[in-house]
Amino acid sequence: MIGIVAVSHSRSLATAAVGLAQEMLHGESVRIVVAAGLDEHTLGTDAVAVSEAIAHADSGDGVLVLMDLGSAVLSAELAIDLLESPHEVRLCAAPFVEGLIAAAVSAAGGADLDEAAIEAREALAGKQTHLGVPVAARPDAEGESAEESAVSGRFVVANTHGLHARPAARLVAEVRWLPASVYLRNLTTGTGRVSGKSLSRVAALGALCGHEICVEATGPGAADAVDRLLELAAQRFDETDDSTDSSAAGHHLPERGTGPYPASDGIGIGPVWRLGHAELVVTEAPSGPPELERALLDNAIDDVADDIERTRASAGAEADIFRAHLFLLEDDDLIDAVHRGILAGRSAAAAWNQVLESAAAELDRLTDEYQRARAADLRAVRDQVLAVLLGHGIDIVTRPGVLVSSDLTPAQAAGLDRDIVTGIVLAQGSPTSHSAILARSRGIPAVVGAGADILSVGEGTVIALDGGAGTVVVDPDPATLAEFTGLADAHRQRRRDAEANASEPAVTRDGLTVQVAANVGDVDTAAESVQGGADLAGLVRTEFLFLDRESAPSIDEQEQVYRAIAEQFAGRRIVLRTLDVGGDKPLPYVAQPEEANPFLGVRGIRLTLERRDLLRDQLTAIGRVAADHPVSVMFPMITQLDELLTARGVLDEVVAPEIALEVGIMVEVPATAAKTATFAEHVDFFSIGTNDLTQYALAAERGNDALNSLADPLDPGVLRLIAMVCEDAGSAHVAVCGEAAADPTAAAVLLGLGVDELSVSPPAIPLTKARVRELDLSQCRRIADEALRCADAEEVRALAAKTLE
Ligand code: PEP
Ligand code: MG
């Protein structure tokens, strides 16, 4: 362990300062020797006493000397010359009291001479940050020794936004694996020298486009290291297009193709808020000894890193930004500082919070807006780790404004209070993901797949979003804000008009009555749907009754709930879909082997035919309700005629023939669409589940964000399958209950193909009816006809937009 010498004019001052430092060590012992005053009471410094103190303090790992002022520095310099045997000594230009404490704590934590010197010199940062004084970027080693054998080179930053998160992360990724020690200095601003292995420090260089940066390397492969970095700088740190930043004020996030995607119609304007931030109450006091706090910190960091890794794996082109977040979690500079805080007696949460906040505050002071926004990366990572450390689960305390998040679990989306959340913007997510479906069913405007940069937008920054168009504007200028406010007013007016007519039938301009139905998830949404003017319940997802419990609901319980839904609909038909779960949504009371591809596994009817008891009980309950109400039963994931006939056989066993029950199937499997004629004589209706049909037809998993632009239900290949169903359905009627039914463009194409029922989430009912009333069936048919010959979904959308203009 290194030793420390405290050189001061006053012995009592030095002794008290050392006492204070020892107090912070919590029993750890660091050799700190005082060389202060000429005697107990006389002020002055003595070079001989300092050199003896150095010899005494050195246990072989070197000595750090801290001095107060004036002659203390001169005496310390002289003392080095007076040393009788060789000692490794650093004279440290740190503030005396704060530096002594920081050096002692870092020495106790195993820091070497250079590391302890850096920590000591940095010791004012906390106070400076607190008092709002600019903090200079941290030099990483005591000048001379590192520079002696250094190889250096220079480059000019060519990246438009300077060394922001992505290029900085690329630089750090390179440096981390080099055997040499690499340091950077910003020659333009005079800041540096910082370690190239620390993302937070590299970001704090404030290196803007055009700034000249000096790279220095020492140790093995130093010359190669410099060459490699200069080469990387010439390649702009592999950044091909830095025009897609979302953090600049008034910046529009990119349009369709790569996201963002429209997910829930409506205009949202408000300040950004994030999950969990409000609940993160950090206490200073540790819950146990430093080892325990360190273990808690390590576990929390591991958990968050795993989480970020998972997000990153599906982040496609945006993966880089998550890599930067991972680097922050692995940043030794930050972690060491947190460890020292823990050693000094703080809780892991308090130490983590303080270190990350002061690093973020340092970035806040940079002049470049883009680079300042990187502080949000630090704060995002800070909050993620704090949330784990403080034991927060997924619960949300809803706050007013626009929720910005990486993604939402269905439980989180379901927990949002739509009266105060004005919008949702997700970095991840696809329009058919369950979080998007829930946003729609809650009537909250939402945009998904906005890209990771959205996570860098600071809390409280105003965001405007158009959930129908899929656009997001960060920090809109007054004109843009006025435009969005105008859109919001128009949207509200359109909704008011639609709601006023919601109980009227939806009839196209040329006379076709279209059933506008509701997708219902429970009794509450049934009530909401009826209020919203639903003509029927086109899809009751009965799985809500089976999930999140230890055993299956009894026949009586099922009957009671289905009856309650039927009563809400008061004479209007309800279509009860039999249990649609499987490997992707496992139930604790249904044993299922793990499957490599659960979406292609034992789900829907495949599962309930294996668990005939579940199917029998459910059909019995449905039969009882059908005795008193108009009820249809619908089987999900039907692929073979045999499955339908077997399911119908079970139905016939448990429901008396005199009970009027309509029977239909979901069309979610492409082969089923192609075999419509085979099924037609055995069903009363088909209901096309475009969510699954699209994922299976395009081989694009519905929850995989990287495939968002591929998985559009208006792909002509999907439309052909829908056309087959409509053409071969015979006397059976054809509904669509996937999310496409609520998309105004898709609705026109679907009606044109021959669909006569659109089943949508409850808040979408009035607007879907209003949309139908605007359409002309013959025009829809022409669009549909042409759409089948389009090359891709984008062309179909353009065609529909142009024709319907
Ligand atoms: C569908 O697949 O389109 C559908 C409506 O079913 P779910 O979204 O419940 O899988
Ligand atoms: Mg489905």
mmCIF file of N, CA and C in Angstrom, residues 612-722:
data_model
loop_
_atom_site.group_PDB
_atom_site.id
_atom_site.type_symbol
_atom_site.label_atom_id
_atom_site.label_comp_id
_atom_site.label_asym_id
_atom_site.label_seq_id
_atom_site.Cartn_x
_atom_site.Cartn_y
_atom_site.Cartn_z
ATOM 1 N N ARG A 612 -57.289 -31.022 -23.013
ATOM 2 C CA ARG A 612 -58.716 -31.049 -23.360
ATOM 3 C C ARG A 612 -59.603 -30.602 -22.195
ATOM 4 N N ASP A 613 -59.105 -30.868 -20.946
ATOM 5 C CA ASP A 613 -59.905 -30.461 -19.781
ATOM 6 C C ASP A 613 -60.135 -28.942 -19.770
ATOM 7 N N LEU A 614 -59.074 -28.193 -20.114
ATOM 8 C CA LEU A 614 -59.205 -26.725 -20.136
ATOM 9 C C LEU A 614 -60.225 -26.299 -21.183
ATOM 10 N N LEU A 615 -60.135 -26.931 -22.376
ATOM 11 C CA LEU A 615 -61.032 -26.566 -23.476
ATOM 12 C C LEU A 615 -62.487 -26.914 -23.113
ATOM 13 N N ARG A 616 -62.632 -28.104 -22.547
ATOM 14 C CA ARG A 616 -63.985 -28.558 -22.211
ATOM 15 C C ARG A 616 -64.621 -27.596 -21.189
ATOM 16 N N ASP A 617 -63.877 -27.269 -20.159
ATOM 17 C CA ASP A 617 -64.418 -26.366 -19.125
ATOM 18 C C ASP A 617 -64.778 -25.010 -19.725
ATOM 19 N N GLN A 618 -63.892 -24.521 -20.575
ATOM 20 C CA GLN A 618 -64.155 -23.191 -21.133
ATOM 21 C C GLN A 618 -65.389 -23.208 -22.036
ATOM 22 N N LEU A 619 -65.487 -24.248 -22.869
ATOM 23 C CA LEU A 619 -66.643 -24.313 -23.770
ATOM 24 C C LEU A 619 -67.933 -24.523 -22.973
ATOM 25 N N THR A 620 -67.832 -25.231 -21.864
ATOM 26 C CA THR A 620 -69.024 -25.420 -21.016
ATOM 27 C C THR A 620 -69.497 -24.064 -20.496
ATOM 28 N N ALA A 621 -68.547 -23.268 -19.993
ATOM 29 C CA ALA A 621 -68.904 -21.945 -19.463
ATOM 30 C C ALA A 621 -69.481 -21.069 -20.570
ATOM 31 N N ILE A 622 -68.876 -21.126 -21.743
ATOM 32 C CA ILE A 622 -69.367 -20.314 -22.875
ATOM 33 C C ILE A 622 -70.784 -20.748 -23.259
ATOM 34 N N GLY A 623 -70.991 -22.067 -23.271
ATOM 35 C CA GLY A 623 -72.315 -22.611 -23.619
ATOM 36 C C GLY A 623 -73.377 -22.099 -22.660
ATOM 37 N N ARG A 624 -73.050 -22.046 -21.379
ATOM 38 C CA ARG A 624 -74.043 -21.577 -20.399
ATOM 39 C C ARG A 624 -74.457 -20.124 -20.684
ATOM 40 N N VAL A 625 -73.471 -19.304 -21.036
ATOM 41 C CA VAL A 625 -73.788 -17.887 -21.299
ATOM 42 C C VAL A 625 -74.567 -17.764 -22.607
ATOM 43 N N ALA A 626 -74.213 -18.653 -23.559
ATOM 44 C CA ALA A 626 -74.862 -18.595 -24.879
ATOM 45 C C ALA A 626 -76.345 -18.929 -24.780
ATOM 46 N N ALA A 627 -76.737 -19.597 -23.686
ATOM 47 C CA ALA A 627 -78.165 -19.897 -23.519
ATOM 48 C C ALA A 627 -78.965 -18.609 -23.346
ATOM 49 N N ASP A 628 -78.332 -17.559 -22.875
ATOM 50 C CA ASP A 628 -79.065 -16.317 -22.571
ATOM 51 C C ASP A 628 -78.655 -15.109 -23.404
ATOM 52 N N HIS A 629 -77.540 -15.199 -24.105
ATOM 53 C CA HIS A 629 -77.016 -14.018 -24.822
ATOM 54 C C HIS A 629 -76.506 -14.445 -26.200
ATOM 55 N N PRO A 630 -76.456 -13.517 -27.163
ATOM 56 C CA PRO A 630 -75.847 -13.874 -28.454
ATOM 57 C C PRO A 630 -74.326 -14.006 -28.308
ATOM 58 N N VAL A 631 -73.842 -15.212 -28.480
ATOM 59 C CA VAL A 631 -72.430 -15.491 -28.232
ATOM 60 C C VAL A 631 -71.852 -16.263 -29.416
ATOM 61 N N SER A 632 -70.627 -15.942 -29.774
ATOM 62 C CA SER A 632 -69.884 -16.742 -30.753
ATOM 63 C C SER A 632 -68.654 -17.279 -30.061
ATOM 64 N N VAL A 633 -68.189 -18.420 -30.533
ATOM 65 C CA VAL A 633 -66.927 -18.946 -30.017
ATOM 66 C C VAL A 633 -65.934 -18.970 -31.172
ATOM 67 N N MET A 634 -64.699 -18.654 -30.841
ATOM 68 C CA MET A 634 -63.677 -18.545 -31.905
ATOM 69 C C MET A 634 -62.427 -19.280 -31.447
ATOM 70 N N PHE A 635 -61.875 -20.107 -32.352
ATOM 71 C CA PHE A 635 -60.686 -20.888 -32.003
ATOM 72 C C PHE A 635 -59.436 -20.222 -32.594
ATOM 73 N N PRO A 636 -58.414 -20.036 -31.752
ATOM 74 C CA PRO A 636 -57.194 -19.352 -32.230
ATOM 75 C C PRO A 636 -56.160 -20.309 -32.807
ATOM 76 N N MET A 637 -55.351 -19.821 -33.713
ATOM 77 C CA MET A 637 -54.187 -20.536 -34.254
ATOM 78 C C MET A 637 -54.566 -21.818 -34.998
ATOM 79 N N ILE A 638 -55.747 -21.829 -35.599
ATOM 80 C CA ILE A 638 -56.154 -23.015 -36.358
ATOM 81 C C ILE A 638 -55.268 -23.144 -37.603
ATOM 82 N N THR A 639 -54.734 -24.348 -37.816
ATOM 83 C CA THR A 639 -53.871 -24.603 -38.974
ATOM 84 C C THR A 639 -54.442 -25.719 -39.856
ATOM 85 N N GLN A 640 -55.050 -26.711 -39.192
ATOM 86 C CA GLN A 640 -55.581 -27.871 -39.907
ATOM 87 C C GLN A 640 -57.084 -27.997 -39.682
ATOM 88 N N LEU A 641 -57.764 -28.492 -40.702
ATOM 89 C CA LEU A 641 -59.207 -28.707 -40.555
ATOM 90 C C LEU A 641 -59.493 -29.614 -39.365
ATOM 91 N N ASP A 642 -58.644 -30.628 -39.229
ATOM 92 C CA ASP A 642 -58.820 -31.593 -38.162
ATOM 93 C C ASP A 642 -58.908 -30.921 -36.778
ATOM 94 N N GLU A 643 -58.095 -29.886 -36.578
ATOM 95 C CA GLU A 643 -58.121 -29.174 -35.290
ATOM 96 C C GLU A 643 -59.497 -28.544 -35.070
ATOM 97 N N LEU A 644 -60.013 -27.927 -36.126
ATOM 98 C CA LEU A 644 -61.320 -27.286 -36.002
ATOM 99 C C LEU A 644 -62.390 -28.333 -35.713
ATOM 100 N N LEU A 645 -62.341 -29.463 -36.454
ATOM 101 C CA LEU A 645 -63.375 -30.473 -36.273
ATOM 102 C C LEU A 645 -63.299 -31.078 -34.879
ATOM 103 N N THR A 646 -62.083 -31.295 -34.387
ATOM 104 C CA THR A 646 -61.943 -31.858 -33.039
ATOM 105 C C THR A 646 -62.489 -30.873 -32.007
ATOM 106 N N ALA A 647 -62.143 -29.579 -32.161
ATOM 107 C CA ALA A 647 -62.630 -28.565 -31.212
ATOM 108 C C ALA A 647 -64.158 -28.493 -31.270
ATOM 109 N N ARG A 648 -64.697 -28.566 -32.486
ATOM 110 C CA ARG A 648 -66.160 -28.527 -32.617
ATOM 111 C C ARG A 648 -66.775 -29.756 -31.957
ATOM 112 N N GLY A 649 -66.041 -30.877 -32.052
ATOM 113 C CA GLY A 649 -66.516 -32.117 -31.415
ATOM 114 C C GLY A 649 -66.643 -31.928 -29.900
ATOM 115 N N VAL A 650 -65.639 -31.275 -29.300
ATOM 116 C CA VAL A 650 -65.689 -31.023 -27.853
ATOM 117 C C VAL A 650 -66.870 -30.102 -27.540
ATOM 118 N N LEU A 651 -67.052 -29.123 -28.394
ATOM 119 C CA LEU A 651 -68.160 -28.169 -28.208
ATOM 120 C C LEU A 651 -69.499 -28.924 -28.214
ATOM 121 N N ASP A 652 -69.631 -29.836 -29.190
ATOM 122 C CA ASP A 652 -70.884 -30.595 -29.286
ATOM 123 C C ASP A 652 -71.100 -31.475 -28.054
ATOM 124 N N GLU A 653 -69.996 -31.943 -27.455
ATOM 125 C CA GLU A 653 -70.123 -32.788 -26.249
ATOM 126 C C GLU A 653 -70.679 -32.002 -25.068
ATOM 127 N N VAL A 654 -70.286 -30.717 -24.960
ATOM 128 C CA VAL A 654 -70.617 -29.991 -23.723
ATOM 129 C C VAL A 654 -71.728 -28.958 -23.885
ATOM 130 N N VAL A 655 -72.096 -28.646 -25.111
ATOM 131 C CA VAL A 655 -73.150 -27.641 -25.304
ATOM 132 C C VAL A 655 -74.305 -28.289 -26.078
ATOM 133 N N ALA A 656 -75.496 -28.162 -25.513
ATOM 134 C CA ALA A 656 -76.678 -28.794 -26.127
ATOM 135 C C ALA A 656 -76.928 -28.205 -27.504
ATOM 136 N N PRO A 657 -77.420 -29.033 -28.461
ATOM 137 C CA PRO A 657 -77.581 -28.552 -29.840
ATOM 138 C C PRO A 657 -78.563 -27.393 -29.979
ATOM 139 N N GLU A 658 -79.498 -27.290 -29.046
ATOM 140 C CA GLU A 658 -80.488 -26.203 -29.185
ATOM 141 C C GLU A 658 -79.922 -24.834 -28.813
ATOM 142 N N ILE A 659 -78.720 -24.801 -28.211
ATOM 143 C CA ILE A 659 -78.111 -23.499 -27.868
ATOM 144 C C ILE A 659 -77.526 -22.889 -29.145
ATOM 145 N N ALA A 660 -77.954 -21.659 -29.430
ATOM 146 C CA ALA A 660 -77.454 -20.998 -30.655
ATOM 147 C C ALA A 660 -76.068 -20.433 -30.399
ATOM 148 N N LEU A 661 -75.100 -21.029 -31.014
ATOM 149 C CA LEU A 661 -73.711 -20.565 -30.848
ATOM 150 C C LEU A 661 -73.087 -20.470 -32.232
ATOM 151 N N GLU A 662 -72.608 -19.316 -32.583
ATOM 152 C CA GLU A 662 -71.877 -19.222 -33.856
ATOM 153 C C GLU A 662 -70.446 -19.658 -33.609
ATOM 154 N N VAL A 663 -69.845 -20.272 -34.631
ATOM 155 C CA VAL A 663 -68.471 -20.760 -34.482
ATOM 156 C C VAL A 663 -67.590 -20.161 -35.579
ATOM 157 N N GLY A 664 -66.417 -19.707 -35.170
ATOM 158 C CA GLY A 664 -65.491 -19.161 -36.168
ATOM 159 C C GLY A 664 -64.053 -19.505 -35.825
ATOM 160 N N ILE A 665 -63.162 -19.154 -36.720
ATOM 161 C CA ILE A 665 -61.743 -19.365 -36.431
ATOM 162 C C ILE A 665 -60.965 -18.075 -36.679
ATOM 163 N N MET A 666 -59.864 -17.985 -35.958
ATOM 164 C CA MET A 666 -58.906 -16.911 -36.240
ATOM 165 C C MET A 666 -58.095 -17.345 -37.451
ATOM 166 N N VAL A 667 -57.798 -16.409 -38.331
ATOM 167 C CA VAL A 667 -56.861 -16.713 -39.417
ATOM 168 C C VAL A 667 -55.565 -15.980 -39.086
ATOM 169 N N GLU A 668 -54.633 -16.739 -38.580
ATOM 170 C CA GLU A 668 -53.338 -16.167 -38.184
ATOM 171 C C GLU A 668 -52.181 -16.876 -38.885
ATOM 172 N N VAL A 669 -52.498 -18.082 -39.390
ATOM 173 C CA VAL A 669 -51.459 -18.893 -40.037
ATOM 174 C C VAL A 669 -51.631 -18.760 -41.555
ATOM 175 N N PRO A 670 -50.559 -18.404 -42.266
ATOM 176 C CA PRO A 670 -50.718 -18.207 -43.721
ATOM 177 C C PRO A 670 -51.364 -19.401 -44.433
ATOM 178 N N ALA A 671 -50.999 -20.610 -44.021
ATOM 179 C CA ALA A 671 -51.572 -21.787 -44.696
ATOM 180 C C ALA A 671 -53.083 -21.847 -44.515
ATOM 181 N N THR A 672 -53.542 -21.382 -43.384
ATOM 182 C CA THR A 672 -54.988 -21.383 -43.123
ATOM 183 C C THR A 672 -55.686 -20.436 -44.102
ATOM 184 N N ALA A 673 -55.062 -19.268 -44.304
ATOM 185 C CA ALA A 673 -55.643 -18.315 -45.268
ATOM 186 C C ALA A 673 -55.737 -18.984 -46.639
ATOM 187 N N ALA A 674 -54.677 -19.686 -47.000
ATOM 188 C CA ALA A 674 -54.662 -20.320 -48.324
ATOM 189 C C ALA A 674 -55.678 -21.464 -48.410
ATOM 190 N N LYS A 675 -56.076 -22.008 -47.277
ATOM 191 C CA LYS A 675 -57.023 -23.133 -47.282
ATOM 192 C C LYS A 675 -58.425 -22.696 -46.861
ATOM 193 N N THR A 676 -58.723 -21.421 -47.005
ATOM 194 C CA THR A 676 -60.010 -20.899 -46.516
ATOM 195 C C THR A 676 -61.187 -21.752 -46.996
ATOM 196 N N ALA A 677 -61.157 -22.143 -48.267
ATOM 197 C CA ALA A 677 -62.295 -22.890 -48.820
ATOM 198 C C ALA A 677 -62.534 -24.179 -48.033
ATOM 199 N N THR A 678 -61.446 -24.775 -47.549
ATOM 200 C CA THR A 678 -61.567 -26.033 -46.799
ATOM 201 C C THR A 678 -62.328 -25.810 -45.492
ATOM 202 N N PHE A 679 -62.106 -24.643 -44.902
ATOM 203 C CA PHE A 679 -62.732 -24.376 -43.600
ATOM 204 C C PHE A 679 -64.142 -23.792 -43.733
ATOM 205 N N ALA A 680 -64.380 -23.140 -44.897
ATOM 206 C CA ALA A 680 -65.553 -22.271 -45.011
ATOM 207 C C ALA A 680 -66.862 -22.970 -44.634
ATOM 208 N N GLU A 681 -67.040 -24.218 -45.062
ATOM 209 C CA GLU A 681 -68.343 -24.840 -44.796
ATOM 210 C C GLU A 681 -68.517 -25.251 -43.338
ATOM 211 N N HIS A 682 -67.433 -25.111 -42.535
ATOM 212 C CA HIS A 682 -67.534 -25.534 -41.127
ATOM 213 C C HIS A 682 -67.599 -24.359 -40.168
ATOM 214 N N VAL A 683 -67.615 -23.149 -40.690
ATOM 215 C CA VAL A 683 -67.604 -21.991 -39.777
ATOM 216 C C VAL A 683 -68.652 -20.955 -40.191
ATOM 217 N N ASP A 684 -69.004 -20.119 -39.218
ATOM 218 C CA ASP A 684 -69.897 -18.997 -39.502
ATOM 219 C C ASP A 684 -69.107 -17.752 -39.863
ATOM 220 N N PHE A 685 -67.878 -17.690 -39.402
ATOM 221 C CA PHE A 685 -67.078 -16.482 -39.690
ATOM 222 C C PHE A 685 -65.589 -16.782 -39.589
ATOM 223 N N PHE A 686 -64.836 -15.923 -40.240
ATOM 224 C CA PHE A 686 -63.379 -15.909 -40.090
ATOM 225 C C PHE A 686 -63.001 -14.581 -39.453
ATOM 226 N N SER A 687 -62.036 -14.610 -38.559
ATOM 227 C CA SER A 687 -61.537 -13.339 -38.020
ATOM 228 C C SER A 687 -60.028 -13.322 -38.222
ATOM 229 N N ILE A 688 -59.592 -12.386 -39.028
ATOM 230 C CA ILE A 688 -58.172 -12.382 -39.412
ATOM 231 C C ILE A 688 -57.353 -11.660 -38.344
ATOM 232 N N GLY A 689 -56.436 -12.381 -37.767
ATOM 233 C CA GLY A 689 -55.535 -11.783 -36.763
ATOM 234 C C GLY A 689 -54.293 -11.275 -37.481
ATOM 235 N N THR A 690 -54.367 -10.037 -37.903
ATOM 236 C CA THR A 690 -53.251 -9.515 -38.725
ATOM 237 C C THR A 690 -51.933 -9.417 -37.948
ATOM 238 N N ASN A 691 -52.035 -9.377 -36.614
ATOM 239 C CA ASN A 691 -50.773 -9.295 -35.848
ATOM 240 C C ASN A 691 -49.945 -10.561 -36.080
ATOM 241 N N ASP A 692 -50.606 -11.700 -35.880
ATOM 242 C CA ASP A 692 -49.871 -12.953 -36.075
ATOM 243 C C ASP A 692 -49.713 -13.296 -37.554
ATOM 244 N N LEU A 693 -50.761 -13.041 -38.331
ATOM 245 C CA LEU A 693 -50.655 -13.383 -39.759
ATOM 246 C C LEU A 693 -49.454 -12.654 -40.386
ATOM 247 N N THR A 694 -49.260 -11.401 -39.988
ATOM 248 C CA THR A 694 -48.140 -10.629 -40.543
ATOM 249 C C THR A 694 -46.811 -11.228 -40.104
ATOM 250 N N GLN A 695 -46.714 -11.572 -38.819
ATOM 251 C CA GLN A 695 -45.426 -12.108 -38.359
ATOM 252 C C GLN A 695 -45.104 -13.445 -39.020
ATOM 253 N N TYR A 696 -46.145 -14.274 -39.222
ATOM 254 C CA TYR A 696 -45.861 -15.577 -39.839
ATOM 255 C C TYR A 696 -45.621 -15.448 -41.347
ATOM 256 N N ALA A 697 -46.386 -14.568 -41.978
ATOM 257 C CA ALA A 697 -46.238 -14.434 -43.438
ATOM 258 C C ALA A 697 -44.878 -13.839 -43.802
ATOM 259 N N LEU A 698 -44.414 -12.903 -42.974
ATOM 260 C CA LEU A 698 -43.162 -12.207 -43.310
ATOM 261 C C LEU A 698 -41.979 -12.749 -42.518
ATOM 262 N N ALA A 699 -42.210 -13.796 -41.753
ATOM 263 C CA ALA A 699 -41.143 -14.370 -40.924
ATOM 264 C C ALA A 699 -40.455 -13.285 -40.105
ATOM 265 N N ALA A 700 -41.272 -12.425 -39.506
ATOM 266 C CA ALA A 700 -40.745 -11.304 -38.725
ATOM 267 C C ALA A 700 -41.469 -11.271 -37.387
ATOM 268 N N GLU A 701 -40.789 -11.725 -36.357
ATOM 269 C CA GLU A 701 -41.418 -11.826 -35.031
ATOM 270 C C GLU A 701 -42.022 -10.487 -34.612
ATOM 271 N N ARG A 702 -43.241 -10.524 -34.102
ATOM 272 C CA ARG A 702 -43.959 -9.260 -33.862
ATOM 273 C C ARG A 702 -43.345 -8.400 -32.773
ATOM 274 N N GLY A 703 -42.566 -9.002 -31.882
ATOM 275 C CA GLY A 703 -41.952 -8.193 -30.819
ATOM 276 C C GLY A 703 -40.527 -7.768 -31.129
ATOM 277 N N ASN A 704 -40.042 -8.135 -32.301
ATOM 278 C CA ASN A 704 -38.632 -7.835 -32.607
ATOM 279 C C ASN A 704 -38.516 -6.467 -33.285
ATOM 280 N N ASP A 705 -38.003 -5.504 -32.502
ATOM 281 C CA ASP A 705 -37.949 -4.120 -33.005
ATOM 282 C C ASP A 705 -37.107 -3.979 -34.265
ATOM 283 N N ALA A 706 -36.116 -4.820 -34.392
ATOM 284 C CA ALA A 706 -35.222 -4.682 -35.536
ATOM 285 C C ALA A 706 -35.973 -4.937 -36.841
ATOM 286 N N LEU A 707 -37.149 -5.589 -36.736
ATOM 287 C CA LEU A 707 -37.885 -5.960 -37.949
ATOM 288 C C LEU A 707 -39.131 -5.100 -38.169
ATOM 289 N N ASN A 708 -39.211 -4.012 -37.383
ATOM 290 C CA ASN A 708 -40.404 -3.167 -37.457
ATOM 291 C C ASN A 708 -40.795 -2.782 -38.873
ATOM 292 N N SER A 709 -39.803 -2.332 -39.634
ATOM 293 C CA SER A 709 -40.160 -1.809 -40.948
ATOM 294 C C SER A 709 -40.573 -2.934 -41.893
ATOM 295 N N LEU A 710 -40.156 -4.156 -41.556
ATOM 296 C CA LEU A 710 -40.524 -5.310 -42.398
ATOM 297 C C LEU A 710 -41.956 -5.750 -42.110
ATOM 298 N N ALA A 711 -42.334 -5.664 -40.830
ATOM 299 C CA ALA A 711 -43.580 -6.295 -40.397
ATOM 300 C C ALA A 711 -44.780 -5.364 -40.529
ATOM 301 N N ASP A 712 -45.054 -4.910 -41.727
ATOM 302 C CA ASP A 712 -46.203 -4.036 -41.951
ATOM 303 C C ASP A 712 -47.333 -4.878 -42.540
ATOM 304 N N PRO A 713 -48.517 -4.884 -41.911
ATOM 305 C CA PRO A 713 -49.616 -5.721 -42.428
ATOM 306 C C PRO A 713 -50.079 -5.299 -43.823
ATOM 307 N N LEU A 714 -49.653 -4.109 -44.272
ATOM 308 C CA LEU A 714 -50.028 -3.708 -45.637
ATOM 309 C C LEU A 714 -49.053 -4.242 -46.685
ATOM 310 N N ASP A 715 -48.144 -5.112 -46.259
ATOM 311 C CA ASP A 715 -47.282 -5.767 -47.249
ATOM 312 C C ASP A 715 -48.187 -6.501 -48.245
ATOM 313 N N PRO A 716 -47.938 -6.349 -49.553
ATOM 314 C CA PRO A 716 -48.826 -6.984 -50.542
ATOM 315 C C PRO A 716 -48.935 -8.511 -50.356
ATOM 316 N N GLY A 717 -47.890 -9.127 -49.809
ATOM 317 C CA GLY A 717 -47.954 -10.581 -49.555
ATOM 318 C C GLY A 717 -49.015 -10.899 -48.514
ATOM 319 N N VAL A 718 -49.077 -10.083 -47.465
ATOM 320 C CA VAL A 718 -50.106 -10.283 -46.434
ATOM 321 C C VAL A 718 -51.483 -9.976 -47.025
ATOM 322 N N LEU A 719 -51.546 -8.904 -47.815
ATOM 323 C CA LEU A 719 -52.833 -8.534 -48.411
ATOM 324 C C LEU A 719 -53.379 -9.647 -49.314
ATOM 325 N N ARG A 720 -52.475 -10.324 -50.012
ATOM 326 C CA ARG A 720 -52.924 -11.443 -50.870
ATOM 327 C C ARG A 720 -53.567 -12.539 -50.035
ATOM 328 N N LEU A 721 -52.985 -12.803 -48.860
ATOM 329 C CA LEU A 721 -53.551 -13.833 -47.981
ATOM 330 C C LEU A 721 -54.945 -13.407 -47.514
ATOM 331 N N ILE A 722 -55.082 -12.107 -47.188
ATOM 332 C CA ILE A 722 -56.386 -11.606 -46.744
ATOM 333 C C ILE A 722 -57.397 -11.695 -47.907
#
